[in-house]
Amino acid sequence: EVQLVESGGGLVQPGGSLRLSCAASGFTFSSYEMNWVRQAPGKGLEWVSYLSPGGTTYYADSVKGRFTISRDNAKNSLYLQMSSLRVEDTAVYYCARTVADIPFEYWGQGTLVTVSS
Amino acid sequence: DIQMTQSPSTLSASIGDRVTITCRASQSINSGLAWYQQKPGKAPKVLIYKASSLESGVPSSFSGSGSGTEFTLTISSLQPDDFATYYCQQYKTYPWTFGQGTKVEIK
């Protein structure tokens, strides 16, 4: 069974940093494209970042230069290093797997990041 | 960036109703469109991909159509479990973008 479990969320001050993790199980993690998607409280969905098995990355303009996506295939884990955090980065962050023509086939349960002073 | 516009934003319907949600792209995305269902406090779930392909395990009451810039999600007979928020999403070009969502409420 495919499982994605996010962790690392919490309260952080504006300008601060945080690293999110996504533990994957039930599939060959190293072979799959992975993403981060976020949802601000009461708002819609926003794609944040993409990482291919070969290391190709893409970022939303809103996070480019501040967030870094990475993976550790030995630990079956996806990461999102977030720095220079802003109040508008407050959201539930989901990791999601891509397969073939399905951009977000499986999702984790999400982890809440709150940026506030 | 490709803008995705859904209509309506909110839809009130009754059990058994046929429901249609429209999604328009600001430029052609061919068939690079997916639909998701999200219930409060839960992660989204994919319903449709490649504009009209039904994800495994999704009831056949859901269907998708369209290509280019105009797409629709249809629920042929609304069931209690279908009251949720629905999002379209284009994956033709990065940055991938979502519509603003359509909340389907009980009438």
XYZ file of C-alpha atoms in Angstrom:
224
model
C 0.000 0.000 0.000
C 1.369 3.397 -0.983
C 1.846 5.679 2.001
C 3.168 9.220 2.228
C 3.600 10.723 5.690
C 4.619 14.356 6.100
C 6.258 15.814 9.192
C 8.193 18.859 10.297
C 5.469 21.467 10.307
C 5.027 23.952 13.111
C 5.072 27.576 14.136
C 7.916 29.723 12.826
C 8.548 33.454 12.814
C 8.659 35.471 9.589
C 12.130 35.241 8.084
C 12.731 31.875 9.697
C 13.420 28.442 8.247
C 11.837 25.025 8.435
C 12.440 21.640 6.807
C 9.531 19.417 5.920
C 9.913 15.676 5.412
C 7.775 13.144 3.597
C 8.360 9.469 4.386
C 7.338 7.188 1.528
C 6.532 3.487 1.697
C 4.815 0.805 -0.343
C 6.558 1.609 -3.616
C 10.015 2.037 -5.157
C 10.497 5.655 -4.108
C 13.612 6.268 -6.207
C 11.673 5.650 -9.439
C 8.968 8.246 -8.934
C 8.487 11.944 -9.534
C 7.457 13.759 -6.376
C 5.869 17.087 -5.522
C 4.913 19.458 -2.750
C 1.478 21.104 -2.882
C 0.144 23.545 -0.304
C -3.198 24.909 0.821
C -3.551 28.075 2.864
C -6.314 27.972 5.493
C -9.699 28.169 3.794
C -8.099 28.620 0.363
C -7.459 26.568 -2.745
C -4.604 24.316 -3.771
C -1.218 25.622 -4.943
C 1.501 23.477 -6.491
C 4.855 24.343 -4.894
C 7.643 22.178 -6.280
C 8.524 19.085 -8.348
C 11.483 16.701 -8.274
C 12.204 13.971 -10.816
C 14.094 10.747 -10.102
C 17.022 12.194 -12.021
C 17.091 15.427 -10.038
C 15.199 17.851 -12.272
C 13.410 20.457 -10.184
C 10.695 23.024 -10.773
C 9.325 25.651 -8.409
C 6.353 27.982 -8.223
C 7.389 31.604 -8.679
C 6.091 32.361 -5.181
C 8.773 30.148 -3.575
C 11.611 30.222 -6.098
C 14.889 31.131 -4.439
C 13.515 30.468 -0.956
C 12.475 26.799 -1.025
C 14.556 23.780 -2.036
C 13.165 20.345 -2.804
C 15.366 17.291 -2.365
C 15.206 13.564 -1.813
C 17.145 10.819 -0.062
C 16.374 7.586 -1.871
C 18.211 5.520 0.750
C 15.781 6.839 3.359
C 12.750 6.841 1.031
C 12.214 10.456 1.926
C 11.330 13.720 0.215
C 12.205 17.077 1.747
C 11.288 20.712 1.412
C 13.765 23.169 2.895
C 11.964 26.459 3.420
C 13.787 29.673 4.250
C 12.948 33.377 4.414
C 9.451 32.322 5.367
C 6.599 34.792 4.985
C 3.190 35.026 6.602
C 1.680 34.050 3.237
C 3.557 30.713 3.344
C 1.176 29.615 6.115
C -0.524 26.490 4.782
C -0.957 22.768 5.012
C 1.847 21.236 2.945
C 1.183 17.943 1.167
C 3.634 15.689 -0.601
C 2.217 13.944 -3.643
C 3.434 11.313 -6.077
C 3.268 11.683 -9.849
C 2.771 8.724 -12.154
C 2.437 8.764 -15.944
C -0.472 11.101 -16.788
C -1.593 11.594 -13.197
C 0.133 14.627 -11.666
C -0.914 13.917 -8.069
C -1.875 10.273 -7.827
C -1.226 9.746 -4.103
C -1.177 12.362 -1.368
C 0.026 12.437 2.213
C -2.170 13.710 5.038
C -0.375 17.058 5.137
C 1.583 19.021 7.726
C 0.649 22.516 8.887
C 3.176 25.336 8.680
C 2.249 28.540 10.472
C 4.368 31.644 9.902
C 3.563 34.240 12.515
C 5.241 36.541 14.998
C 1.566 31.112 -16.318
C -1.619 29.326 -17.393
C -4.662 30.547 -15.480
C -7.419 28.067 -14.704
C -10.926 29.415 -14.097
C -13.684 27.247 -12.692
C -17.397 27.959 -12.684
C -19.462 28.105 -10.667
C -17.605 28.757 -7.407
C -20.473 27.242 -5.436
C -23.180 24.895 -6.595
C -26.271 23.851 -4.647
C -27.782 20.559 -5.743
C -29.959 17.701 -4.553
C -29.336 13.984 -4.349
C -29.821 12.476 -7.774
C -29.144 15.713 -9.674
C -26.860 15.838 -12.678
C -24.063 18.290 -11.931
C -21.630 19.943 -14.333
C -18.557 21.982 -13.402
C -16.652 23.945 -16.048
C -12.938 24.712 -16.145
C -11.355 27.089 -18.647
C -7.647 27.466 -19.350
C -6.105 30.785 -20.404
C -4.331 28.975 -23.262
C -4.498 25.555 -24.813
C -3.434 22.696 -22.567
C -4.462 19.934 -24.995
C -5.665 17.151 -22.670
C -3.338 17.935 -19.786
C -6.066 18.338 -17.201
C -6.967 16.528 -13.985
C -9.901 16.821 -11.591
C -9.683 16.338 -7.818
C -12.234 15.989 -5.049
C -11.465 17.316 -1.575
C -13.451 16.909 1.608
C -12.890 19.091 4.698
C -9.717 18.234 6.576
C -8.657 15.636 4.012
C -6.136 15.484 1.190
C -7.488 15.791 -2.337
C -8.255 12.665 -4.336
C -7.784 12.368 -8.096
C -10.948 11.602 -10.061
C -10.068 12.242 -13.699
C -6.769 12.619 -15.561
C -5.874 13.357 -19.168
C -9.174 15.285 -19.299
C -11.415 12.226 -19.576
C -9.692 9.155 -18.093
C -11.366 7.850 -14.951
C -8.967 6.995 -12.118
C -9.187 3.414 -10.885
C -11.766 2.985 -8.138
C -13.659 6.191 -8.912
C -17.401 5.676 -9.500
C -18.507 5.736 -13.118
C -20.966 8.491 -12.201
C -17.989 10.838 -12.644
C -16.897 11.774 -16.142
C -14.662 14.374 -17.728
C -14.609 15.884 -21.178
C -12.970 18.618 -23.198
C -9.661 19.553 -24.715
C -7.775 22.706 -25.555
C -9.150 25.391 -23.262
C -12.579 24.199 -22.112
C -13.277 21.233 -19.883
C -16.147 19.832 -17.858
C -16.560 17.494 -14.923
C -19.968 15.832 -14.775
C -21.525 13.867 -11.944
C -24.417 11.990 -13.519
C -26.380 11.397 -10.313
C -25.238 13.213 -7.187
C -24.788 11.004 -4.133
C -24.368 12.017 -0.454
C -20.663 11.199 -0.600
C -20.168 13.609 -3.503
C -20.702 16.799 -1.503
C -17.206 18.241 -1.531
C -14.980 20.804 -3.243
C -13.713 20.021 -6.736
C -10.560 21.397 -8.363
C -9.296 21.259 -11.912
C -5.539 21.345 -12.530
C -3.448 21.738 -15.667
C -0.205 19.860 -16.125
C 0.635 20.830 -19.694
C 3.209 23.415 -18.593
C 5.073 24.356 -15.430
C 4.081 25.965 -13.168
C 1.242 23.519 -12.755
C -1.860 25.470 -11.774
C -5.226 24.772 -10.158
C -8.627 26.302 -10.588
C -10.007 28.126 -7.567
C -12.373 25.280 -6.688
C -16.094 24.559 -6.878
C -17.930 23.722 -3.670
C -20.868 21.385 -4.187
C -23.406 21.913 -1.398
C -26.636 20.258 -0.413
C -29.693 22.150 -1.661
